[in-house]
Coordinates of C-alpha atoms and ligand atoms in Angstrom, one line a residue:
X1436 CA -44.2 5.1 -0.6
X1437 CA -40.8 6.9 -1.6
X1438 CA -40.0 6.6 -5.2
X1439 CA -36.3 6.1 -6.3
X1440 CA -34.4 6.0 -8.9
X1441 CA -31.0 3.5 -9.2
X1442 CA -28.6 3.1 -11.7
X1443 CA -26.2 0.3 -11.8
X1444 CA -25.3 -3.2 -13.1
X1445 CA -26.8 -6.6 -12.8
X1446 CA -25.5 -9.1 -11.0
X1447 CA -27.9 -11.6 -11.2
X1448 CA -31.4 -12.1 -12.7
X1449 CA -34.0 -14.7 -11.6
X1450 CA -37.0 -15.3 -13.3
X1451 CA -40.9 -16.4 -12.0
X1452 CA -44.0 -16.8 -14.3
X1453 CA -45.1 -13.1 -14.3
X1454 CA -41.9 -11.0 -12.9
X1455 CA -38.3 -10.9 -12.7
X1456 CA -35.8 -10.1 -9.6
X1457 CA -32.7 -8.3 -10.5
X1458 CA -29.8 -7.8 -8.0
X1459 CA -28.1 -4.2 -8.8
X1460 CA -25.4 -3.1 -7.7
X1461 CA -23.2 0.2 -8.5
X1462 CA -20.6 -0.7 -6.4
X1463 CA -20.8 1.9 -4.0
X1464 CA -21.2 -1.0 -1.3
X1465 CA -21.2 -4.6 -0.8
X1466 CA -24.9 -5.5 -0.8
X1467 CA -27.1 -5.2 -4.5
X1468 CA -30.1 -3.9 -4.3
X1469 CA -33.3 -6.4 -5.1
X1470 CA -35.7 -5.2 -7.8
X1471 CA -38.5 -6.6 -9.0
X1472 CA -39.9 -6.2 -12.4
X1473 CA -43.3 -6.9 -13.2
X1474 CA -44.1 -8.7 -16.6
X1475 CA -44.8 -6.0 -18.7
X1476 CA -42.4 -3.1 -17.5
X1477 CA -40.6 -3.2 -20.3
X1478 CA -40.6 -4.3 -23.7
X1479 CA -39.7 -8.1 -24.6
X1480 CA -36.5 -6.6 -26.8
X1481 CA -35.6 -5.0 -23.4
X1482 CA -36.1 -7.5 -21.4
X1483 CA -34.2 -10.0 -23.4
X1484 CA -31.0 -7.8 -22.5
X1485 CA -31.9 -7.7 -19.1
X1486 CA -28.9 -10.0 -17.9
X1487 CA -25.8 -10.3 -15.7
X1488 CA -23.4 -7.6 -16.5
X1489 CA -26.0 -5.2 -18.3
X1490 CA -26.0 -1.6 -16.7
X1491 CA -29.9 -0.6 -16.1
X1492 CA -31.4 2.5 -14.6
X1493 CA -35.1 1.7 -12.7
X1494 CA -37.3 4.1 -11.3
X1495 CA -39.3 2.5 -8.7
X1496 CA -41.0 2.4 -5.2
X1497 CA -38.7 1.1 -2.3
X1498 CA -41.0 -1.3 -0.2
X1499 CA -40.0 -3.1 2.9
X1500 CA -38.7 -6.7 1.3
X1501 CA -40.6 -10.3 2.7
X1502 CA -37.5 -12.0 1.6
X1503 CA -35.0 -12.7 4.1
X1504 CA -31.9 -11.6 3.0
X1505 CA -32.5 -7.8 2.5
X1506 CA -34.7 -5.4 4.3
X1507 CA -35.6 -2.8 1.5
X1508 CA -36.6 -4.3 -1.9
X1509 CA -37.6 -1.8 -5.1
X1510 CA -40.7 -2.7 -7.6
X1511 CA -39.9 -1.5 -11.0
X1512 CA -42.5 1.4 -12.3
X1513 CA -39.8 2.1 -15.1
X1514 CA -37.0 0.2 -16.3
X1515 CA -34.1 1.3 -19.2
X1516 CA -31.5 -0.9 -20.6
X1517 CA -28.4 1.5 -20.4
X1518 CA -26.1 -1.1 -22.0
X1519 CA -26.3 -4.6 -22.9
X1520 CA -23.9 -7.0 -22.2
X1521 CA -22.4 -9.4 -24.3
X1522 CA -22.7 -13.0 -23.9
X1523 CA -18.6 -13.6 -23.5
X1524 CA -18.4 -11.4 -20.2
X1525 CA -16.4 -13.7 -17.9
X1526 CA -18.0 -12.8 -14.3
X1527 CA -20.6 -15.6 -14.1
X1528 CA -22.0 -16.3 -11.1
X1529 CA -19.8 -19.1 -9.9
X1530 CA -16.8 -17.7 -7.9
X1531 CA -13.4 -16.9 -9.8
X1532 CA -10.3 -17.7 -8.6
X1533 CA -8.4 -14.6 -7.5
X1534 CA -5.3 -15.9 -10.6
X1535 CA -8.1 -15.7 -13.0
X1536 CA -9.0 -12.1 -12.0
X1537 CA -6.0 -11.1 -12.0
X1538 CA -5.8 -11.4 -16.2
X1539 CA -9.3 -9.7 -16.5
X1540 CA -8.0 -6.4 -13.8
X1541 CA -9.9 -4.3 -16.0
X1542 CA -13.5 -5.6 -15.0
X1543 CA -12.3 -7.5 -11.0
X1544 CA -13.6 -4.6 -9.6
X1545 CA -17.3 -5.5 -10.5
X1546 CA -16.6 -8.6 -7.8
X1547 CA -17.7 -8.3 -4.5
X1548 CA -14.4 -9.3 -3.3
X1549 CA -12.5 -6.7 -5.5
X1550 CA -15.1 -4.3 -4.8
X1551 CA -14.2 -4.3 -1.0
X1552 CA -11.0 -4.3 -1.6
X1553 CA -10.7 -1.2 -3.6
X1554 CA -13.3 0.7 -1.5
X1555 CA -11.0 -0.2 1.8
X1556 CA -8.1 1.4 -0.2
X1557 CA -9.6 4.4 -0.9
X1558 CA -10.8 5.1 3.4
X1559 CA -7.2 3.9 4.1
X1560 CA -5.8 6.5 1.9
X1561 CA -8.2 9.0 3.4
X1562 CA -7.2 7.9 6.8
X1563 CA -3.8 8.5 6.1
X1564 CA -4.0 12.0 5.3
X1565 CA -6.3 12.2 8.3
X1566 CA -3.7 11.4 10.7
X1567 CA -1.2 13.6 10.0
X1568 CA -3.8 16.8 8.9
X1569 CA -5.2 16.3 12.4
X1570 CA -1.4 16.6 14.3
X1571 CA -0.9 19.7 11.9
X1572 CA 1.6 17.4 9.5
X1573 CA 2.1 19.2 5.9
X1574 CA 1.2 16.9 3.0
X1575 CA 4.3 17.5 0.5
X1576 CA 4.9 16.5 -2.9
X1577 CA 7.8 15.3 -4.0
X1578 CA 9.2 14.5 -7.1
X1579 CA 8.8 11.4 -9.7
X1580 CA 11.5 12.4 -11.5
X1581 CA 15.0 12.4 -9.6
X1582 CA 18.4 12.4 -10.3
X1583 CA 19.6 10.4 -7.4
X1584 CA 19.3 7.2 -5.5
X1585 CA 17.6 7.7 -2.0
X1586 CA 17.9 3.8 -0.7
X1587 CA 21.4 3.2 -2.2
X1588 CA 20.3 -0.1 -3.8
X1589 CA 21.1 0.8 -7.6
X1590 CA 16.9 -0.3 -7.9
X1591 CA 16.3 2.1 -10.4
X1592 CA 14.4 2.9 -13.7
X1593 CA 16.0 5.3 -16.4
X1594 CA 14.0 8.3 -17.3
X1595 CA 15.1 9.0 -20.9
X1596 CA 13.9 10.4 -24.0
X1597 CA 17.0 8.6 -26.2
X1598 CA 16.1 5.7 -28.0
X1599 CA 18.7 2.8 -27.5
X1600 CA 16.8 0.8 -30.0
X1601 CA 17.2 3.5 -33.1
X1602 CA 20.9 4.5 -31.5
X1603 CA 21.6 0.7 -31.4
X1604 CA 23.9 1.2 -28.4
X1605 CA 23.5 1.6 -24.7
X1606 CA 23.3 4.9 -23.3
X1607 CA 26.4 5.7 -22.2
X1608 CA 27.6 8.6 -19.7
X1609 CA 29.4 10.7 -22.4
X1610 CA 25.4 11.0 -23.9
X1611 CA 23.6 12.2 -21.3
X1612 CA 24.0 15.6 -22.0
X1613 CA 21.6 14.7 -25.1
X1614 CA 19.1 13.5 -23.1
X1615 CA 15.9 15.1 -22.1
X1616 CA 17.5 16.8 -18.6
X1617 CA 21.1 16.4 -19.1
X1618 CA 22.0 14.5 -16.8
X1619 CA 20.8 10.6 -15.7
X1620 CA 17.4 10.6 -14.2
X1621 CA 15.2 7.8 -12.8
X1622 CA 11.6 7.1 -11.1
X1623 CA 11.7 7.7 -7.7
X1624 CA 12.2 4.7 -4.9
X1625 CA 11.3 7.2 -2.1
X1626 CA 10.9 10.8 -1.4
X1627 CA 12.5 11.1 1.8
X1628 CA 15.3 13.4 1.3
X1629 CA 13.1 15.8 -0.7
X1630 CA 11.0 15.9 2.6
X1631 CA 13.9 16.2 4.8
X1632 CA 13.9 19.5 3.2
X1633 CA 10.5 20.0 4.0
X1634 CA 11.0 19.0 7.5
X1635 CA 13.7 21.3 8.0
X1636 CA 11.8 24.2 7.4
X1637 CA 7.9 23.5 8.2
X1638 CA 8.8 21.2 10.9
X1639 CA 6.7 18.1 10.5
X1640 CA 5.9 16.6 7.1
X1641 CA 4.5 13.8 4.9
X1642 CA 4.2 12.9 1.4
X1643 CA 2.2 10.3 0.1
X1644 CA 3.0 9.0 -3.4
X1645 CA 4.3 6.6 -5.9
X1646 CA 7.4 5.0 -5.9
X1647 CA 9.2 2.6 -8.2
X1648 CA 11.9 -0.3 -7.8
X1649 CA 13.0 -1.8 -10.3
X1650 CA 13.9 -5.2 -7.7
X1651 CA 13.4 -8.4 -9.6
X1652 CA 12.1 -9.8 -6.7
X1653 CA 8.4 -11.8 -7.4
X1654 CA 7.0 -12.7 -4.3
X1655 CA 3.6 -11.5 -3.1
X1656 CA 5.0 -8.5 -1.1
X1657 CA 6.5 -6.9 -3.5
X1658 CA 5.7 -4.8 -6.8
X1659 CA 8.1 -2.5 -9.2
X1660 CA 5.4 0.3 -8.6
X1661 CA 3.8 1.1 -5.3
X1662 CA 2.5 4.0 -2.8
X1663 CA 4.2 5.3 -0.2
X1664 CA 3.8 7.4 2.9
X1665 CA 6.7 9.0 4.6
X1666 CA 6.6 11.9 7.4
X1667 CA 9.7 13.4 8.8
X1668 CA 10.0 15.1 11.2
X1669 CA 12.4 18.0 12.8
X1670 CA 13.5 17.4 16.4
X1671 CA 12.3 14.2 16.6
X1672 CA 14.7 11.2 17.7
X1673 CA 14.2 7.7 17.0
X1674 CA 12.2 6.6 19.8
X1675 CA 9.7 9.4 18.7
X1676 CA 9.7 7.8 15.8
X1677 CA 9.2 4.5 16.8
X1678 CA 5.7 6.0 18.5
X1679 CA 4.7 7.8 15.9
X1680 CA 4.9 4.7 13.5
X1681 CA 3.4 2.6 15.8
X1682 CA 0.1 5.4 16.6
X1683 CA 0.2 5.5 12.7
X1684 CA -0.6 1.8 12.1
X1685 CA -3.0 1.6 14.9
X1686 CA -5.1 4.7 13.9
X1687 CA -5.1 3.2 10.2
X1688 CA -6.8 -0.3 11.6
X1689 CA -9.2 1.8 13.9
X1690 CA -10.5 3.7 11.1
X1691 CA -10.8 0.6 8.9
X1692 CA -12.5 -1.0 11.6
X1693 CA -14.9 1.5 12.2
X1694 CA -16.2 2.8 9.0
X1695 CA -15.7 -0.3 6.7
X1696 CA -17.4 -3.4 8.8
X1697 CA -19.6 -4.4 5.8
X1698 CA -16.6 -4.6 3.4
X1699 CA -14.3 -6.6 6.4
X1700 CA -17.1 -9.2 7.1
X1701 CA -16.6 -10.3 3.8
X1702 CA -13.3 -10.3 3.6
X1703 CA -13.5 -11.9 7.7
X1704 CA -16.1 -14.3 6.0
X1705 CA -14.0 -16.0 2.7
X1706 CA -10.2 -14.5 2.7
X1707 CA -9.2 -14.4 6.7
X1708 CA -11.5 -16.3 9.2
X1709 CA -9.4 -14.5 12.2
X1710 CA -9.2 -10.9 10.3
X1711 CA -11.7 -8.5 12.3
X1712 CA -9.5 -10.2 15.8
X1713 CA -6.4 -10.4 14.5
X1714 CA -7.0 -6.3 14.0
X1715 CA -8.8 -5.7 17.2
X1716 CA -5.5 -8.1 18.9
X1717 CA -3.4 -5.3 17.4
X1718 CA -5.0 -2.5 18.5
X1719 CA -5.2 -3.3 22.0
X1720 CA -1.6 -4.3 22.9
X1721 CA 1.7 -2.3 22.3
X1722 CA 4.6 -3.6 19.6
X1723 CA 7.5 -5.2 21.6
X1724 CA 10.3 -3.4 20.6
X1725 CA 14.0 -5.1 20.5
X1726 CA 17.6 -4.5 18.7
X1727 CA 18.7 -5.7 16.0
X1728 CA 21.1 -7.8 18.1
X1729 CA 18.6 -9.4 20.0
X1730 CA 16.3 -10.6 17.5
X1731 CA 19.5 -12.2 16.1
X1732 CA 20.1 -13.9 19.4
X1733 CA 16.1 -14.7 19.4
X1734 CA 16.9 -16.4 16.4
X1735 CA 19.8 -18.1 16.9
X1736 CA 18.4 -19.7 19.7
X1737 CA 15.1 -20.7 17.9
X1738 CA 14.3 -24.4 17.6
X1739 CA 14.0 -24.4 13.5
X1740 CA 16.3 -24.5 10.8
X1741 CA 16.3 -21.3 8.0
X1742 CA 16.8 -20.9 4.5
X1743 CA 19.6 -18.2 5.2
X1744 CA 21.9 -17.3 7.7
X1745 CA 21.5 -15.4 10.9
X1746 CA 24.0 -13.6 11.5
X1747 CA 25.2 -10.0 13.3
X1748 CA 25.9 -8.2 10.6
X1749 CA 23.8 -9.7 7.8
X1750 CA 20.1 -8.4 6.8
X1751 CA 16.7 -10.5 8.4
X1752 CA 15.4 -12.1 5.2
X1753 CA 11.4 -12.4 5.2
X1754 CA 11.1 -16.1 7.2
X1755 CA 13.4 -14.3 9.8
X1756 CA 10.7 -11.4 10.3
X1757 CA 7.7 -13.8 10.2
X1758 CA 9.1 -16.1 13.2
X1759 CA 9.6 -13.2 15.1
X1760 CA 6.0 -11.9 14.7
X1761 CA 4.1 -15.2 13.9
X1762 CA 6.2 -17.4 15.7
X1763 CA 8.0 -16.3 18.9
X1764 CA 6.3 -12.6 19.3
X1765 CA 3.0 -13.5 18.0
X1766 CA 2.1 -9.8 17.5
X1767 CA 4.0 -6.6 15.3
X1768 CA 7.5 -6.0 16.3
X1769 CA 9.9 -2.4 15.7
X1770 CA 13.1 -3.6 15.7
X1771 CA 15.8 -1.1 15.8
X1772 CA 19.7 -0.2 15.8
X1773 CA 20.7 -1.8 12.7
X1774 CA 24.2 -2.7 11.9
X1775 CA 25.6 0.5 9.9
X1776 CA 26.4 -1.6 7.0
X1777 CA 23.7 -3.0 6.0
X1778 CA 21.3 0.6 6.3
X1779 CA 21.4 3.4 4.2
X1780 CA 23.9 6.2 4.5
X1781 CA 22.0 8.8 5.8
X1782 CA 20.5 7.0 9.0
X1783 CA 22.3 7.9 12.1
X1784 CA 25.7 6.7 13.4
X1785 CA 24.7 5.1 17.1
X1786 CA 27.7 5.8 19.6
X1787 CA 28.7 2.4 19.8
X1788 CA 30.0 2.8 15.7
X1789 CA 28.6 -0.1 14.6
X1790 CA 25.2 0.3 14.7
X1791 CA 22.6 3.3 13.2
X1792 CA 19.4 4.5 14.6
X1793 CA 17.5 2.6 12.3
X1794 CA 14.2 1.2 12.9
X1795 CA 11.8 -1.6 11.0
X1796 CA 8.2 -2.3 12.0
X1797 CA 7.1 -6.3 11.1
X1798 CA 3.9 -7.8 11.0
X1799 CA 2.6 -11.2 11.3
X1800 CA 1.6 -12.4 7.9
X1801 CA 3.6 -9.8 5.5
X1802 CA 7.3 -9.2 7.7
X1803 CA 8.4 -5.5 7.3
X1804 CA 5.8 -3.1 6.5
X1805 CA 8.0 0.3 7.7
X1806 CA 11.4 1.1 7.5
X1807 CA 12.9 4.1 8.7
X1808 CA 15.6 5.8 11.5
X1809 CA 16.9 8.8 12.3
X1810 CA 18.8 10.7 10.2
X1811 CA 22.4 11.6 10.6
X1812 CA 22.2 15.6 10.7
X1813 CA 26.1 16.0 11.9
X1814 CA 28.2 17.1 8.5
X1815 CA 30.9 15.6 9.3
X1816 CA 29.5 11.8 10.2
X1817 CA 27.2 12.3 7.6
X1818 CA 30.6 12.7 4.9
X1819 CA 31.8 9.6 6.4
X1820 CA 29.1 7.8 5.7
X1821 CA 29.1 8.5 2.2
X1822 CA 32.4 7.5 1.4
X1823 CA 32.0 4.4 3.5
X1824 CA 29.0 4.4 1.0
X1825 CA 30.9 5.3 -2.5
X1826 CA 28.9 8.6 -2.6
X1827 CA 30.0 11.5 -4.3
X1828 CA 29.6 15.0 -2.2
X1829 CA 29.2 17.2 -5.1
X1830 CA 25.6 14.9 -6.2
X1831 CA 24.0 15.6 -2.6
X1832 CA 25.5 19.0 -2.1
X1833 CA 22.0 20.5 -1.6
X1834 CA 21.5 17.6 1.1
X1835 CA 24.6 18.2 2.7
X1836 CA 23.4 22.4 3.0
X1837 CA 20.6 20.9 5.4
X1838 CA 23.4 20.1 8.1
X1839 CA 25.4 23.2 7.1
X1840 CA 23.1 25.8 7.8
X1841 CA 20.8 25.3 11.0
X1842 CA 20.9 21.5 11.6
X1843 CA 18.9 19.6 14.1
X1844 CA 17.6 16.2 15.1
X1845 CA 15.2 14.8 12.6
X1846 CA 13.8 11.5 11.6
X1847 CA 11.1 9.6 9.7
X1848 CA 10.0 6.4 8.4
X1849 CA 8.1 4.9 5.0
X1850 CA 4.9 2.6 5.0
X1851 CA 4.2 0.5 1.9
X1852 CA 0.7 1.3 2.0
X1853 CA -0.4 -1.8 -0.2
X1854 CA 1.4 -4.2 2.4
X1855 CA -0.9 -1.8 4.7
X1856 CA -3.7 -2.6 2.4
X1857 CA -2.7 -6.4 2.8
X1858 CA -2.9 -6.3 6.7
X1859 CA -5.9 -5.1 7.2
X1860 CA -7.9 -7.0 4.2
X1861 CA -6.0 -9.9 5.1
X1862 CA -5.4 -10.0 0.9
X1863 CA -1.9 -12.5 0.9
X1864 CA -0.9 -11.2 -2.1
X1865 CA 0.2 -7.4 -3.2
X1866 CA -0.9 -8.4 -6.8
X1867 CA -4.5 -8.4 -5.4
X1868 CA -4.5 -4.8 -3.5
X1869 CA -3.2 -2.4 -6.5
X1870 CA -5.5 -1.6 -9.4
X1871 CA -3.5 -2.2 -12.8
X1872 CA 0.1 -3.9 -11.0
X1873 CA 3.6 -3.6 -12.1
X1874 CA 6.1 -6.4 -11.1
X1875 CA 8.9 -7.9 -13.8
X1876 CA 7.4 -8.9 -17.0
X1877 CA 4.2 -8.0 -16.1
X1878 CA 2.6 -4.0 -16.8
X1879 CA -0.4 -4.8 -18.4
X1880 CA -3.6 -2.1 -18.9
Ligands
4AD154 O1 12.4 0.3 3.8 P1 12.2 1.2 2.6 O2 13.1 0.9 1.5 O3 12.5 2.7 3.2 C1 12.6 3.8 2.5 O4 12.4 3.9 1.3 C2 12.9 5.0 3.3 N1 13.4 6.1 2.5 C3 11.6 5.4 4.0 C4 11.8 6.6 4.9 O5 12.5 6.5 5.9 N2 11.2 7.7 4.6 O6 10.7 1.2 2.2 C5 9.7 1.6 3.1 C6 8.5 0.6 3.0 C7 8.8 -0.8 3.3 O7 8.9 -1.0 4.7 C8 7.7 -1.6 2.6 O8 6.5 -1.5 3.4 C9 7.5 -0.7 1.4 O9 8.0 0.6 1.6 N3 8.2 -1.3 0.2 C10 7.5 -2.0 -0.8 N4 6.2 -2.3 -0.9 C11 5.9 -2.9 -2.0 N5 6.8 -3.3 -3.0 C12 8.1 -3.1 -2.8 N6 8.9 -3.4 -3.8 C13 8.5 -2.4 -1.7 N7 9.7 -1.9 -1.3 C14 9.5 -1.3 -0.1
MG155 MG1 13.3 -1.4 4.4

């Protein structure tokens, strides 16, 4: 019989008269390993320690198991106490509510639940760059630091090493020339138009990165930090996009389907009964596709009252995207053609003037999970759109270059890769898909 040896923490300890079974587990997958531990292995001081959350290391022989609920068991020829546990460590056996885990972040990961979670995270971000290596996209880095304001939203944190506390005043302009870079800088809320640059010289692109907004919005979609992915792409016009975000999010649930079933069934089993067919649902059928205008009309006409207004020129607001999906659609739907005003300036002027070539994928359960368009690569609509904007040329004079010397077509779209994360763990609430989160008042560990 093979001998092995394991290294790991308890989960659980039962005793008989003359042995002990421990279930290990080292979190490399869902299920512990069984071992059984004669009377006698170890030493009674040992032994005593020998208790839920205690990390051990056993060398023993791996035997096919009579019990029922594990093939492979291991009898201990050798067991060492790594560390002890103490007696206040809060993962008991009896299940803890996912508010509770929450406080304790730094030790949710020895769950089985948060375990799964953060395993499916790491293959999703594998996948990711597994998609775009295999079409021959170049993974670009970006910056964390900027000095502008990619979405227009004013959702920014300061970068600075000035103390407002010991200057007891704000920061003001005039003072910026003291600071660190000279000039106002913030976190980035999206790398895009450092990879237009990118795009515009190796062709087809992606970064994948942090991002920050400093939104005070707390619901369960969104935090102040998060990870995003963004391609672009030269000489590709919006409906390329819109196929390239859609073969995106279906290659991403294939590749979670396939190479994490033990972690899903658990998450199929106590978070989302319909999970593993609400992905395999998704897979199979194309995303309708619609404008802007006519999911308005869809919701005009739709038999329930909303919070806010539908209207033409006025954003969707999250109920909005969920009746389309969940409601009337009942699958993922890329909307596109956005009214002008209420988009970005840099996403192309449609010929109707009123509209841009902007595009949003929704989901059932979450609402938007991409946003993106094509961007406007003619100077002079691209001028117009920042004054209609309040932008001033000389901050994006390096952005405006990339229309002045060999423009062409190009687009490109972001995924929030925790509301990614969310769909296919079927996890309702971001808070529960990031390590250590960030959202307003909260950026604990
Ligand atoms: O729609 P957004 O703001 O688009 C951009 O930032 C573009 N520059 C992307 C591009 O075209 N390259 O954000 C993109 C996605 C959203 O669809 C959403 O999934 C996610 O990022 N996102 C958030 N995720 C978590 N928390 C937040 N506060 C988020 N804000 C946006
Ligand atoms: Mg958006």
């Amino acid at each position: 019989m093979e001998e092995i040896l394991i290294k790991g923490w308890i989960r659980t300890r039962r005793d008989s008269k003359t042995f002990s079974f421990l279930e290990i587990n080292d979190g490399s997958c869902l299920k512990n390993l069984q071992v059984i531990v004669d009377e006698g292995i170890a030493d009674r001081a040992i032994m005593e320690n020998v208790a839920t959350g205690a990390a051990v290391s056993v060398i023993g022989r791996l035997i096919p198991s009579q019990g029922k609920n594990q093939t492979w068991e291991v009898t201990a020829k050798n067991l060492e106490l790594i560390g002890k546990c103490a007696p206040s460590y809060p993962l008991q056996k009896k299940g803890h509510s996912v508010e509770f885990l929450r406080e304790i972040a730094h030790l949710r990961p020895r769950t089985n639940l948060f375990g799964c979670v953060f395993r499916i995270r790491s293959r999703l971000a594998q996948a990711v760059h597994q998609f775009f290596q295999q079409r021959d996209f170049f993974y670009i880095h970006t910056p964390i630091i900027t000095a502008g304001d990619c979405e227009g939203a004013g959702e920014l944190f300061k970068v600075t090493t000035l103390d407002p506390v010991a200057n007891k005043s704000r920061i003001e302009e005039q003072s910026y020339h003291k600071d660190f870079f000279g000039k106002p800088t913030f976190l980035t809320v999206s790398g895009q138009l450092e990879a237009e640059v990118f795009a515009t010289s190796l062709s087809n692109v992606y970064t994948f990165g942090p991002t920050f907004r400093a939104e005070n919005s707390n619901t369960s979609r969104h935090a102040s930090e998060f990870w995003m992915i963004e391609p672009e792409m030269a000489f590709y016009d919006l409906q390329d996009n819109m196929d390239l975000a859609e073969a995106f999010i279906k290659e991403l649930i294939r590749q979670v389907l396939t190479t994490c079933e033990e972690d899903l069934s658990l998450l199929g089993k106590f978070v989302d009964r319909g999970l593993q067919d609400r992905l395999n649902f998704v897979l199979e059928r194309p995303f309708t596709r619609i404008r802007h205008s006519e999911a308005v009309t869809l919701l005009k006409s739709a038999n329930q009252s909303f919070e806010f207004p539908v209207e033409e020129g006025l954003n969707l607001q999250s109920e909005h995207e969920r009746w389309l999906t969940e409601k009337h659609f009942k699958c993922p739907v890329t909307i596109y053609n956005y009214p002008s005003k209420i988009k970005p300036f840099y996403m192309r002027r449609n010929d109707d003037g009123q509209t841009t070539a902007a595009m949003d994928v929704l989901v059932p359960g979450i609402g938007e999970i991409i946003g993106g368009s094509q961007r406007e690569e003619r100077l002079d609509y691209l001028l117009e759109n920042m004054t209609t904007h309040g932008l001033k040329e000389e901050d994006y004079d390096w952005y405006l270059d990339l229309r002045r010397y060999g423009s062409v077509p190009h687009s490109g779209f972001g995924l929030g890769f925790e509301r990614m994360l969310m769909f296919v763990t079927g996890i309702t609430n971001i808070r529960d898909v990031i390590p250590f989160v960030r959202t307003p008042g909260n950026a604990e560990f």
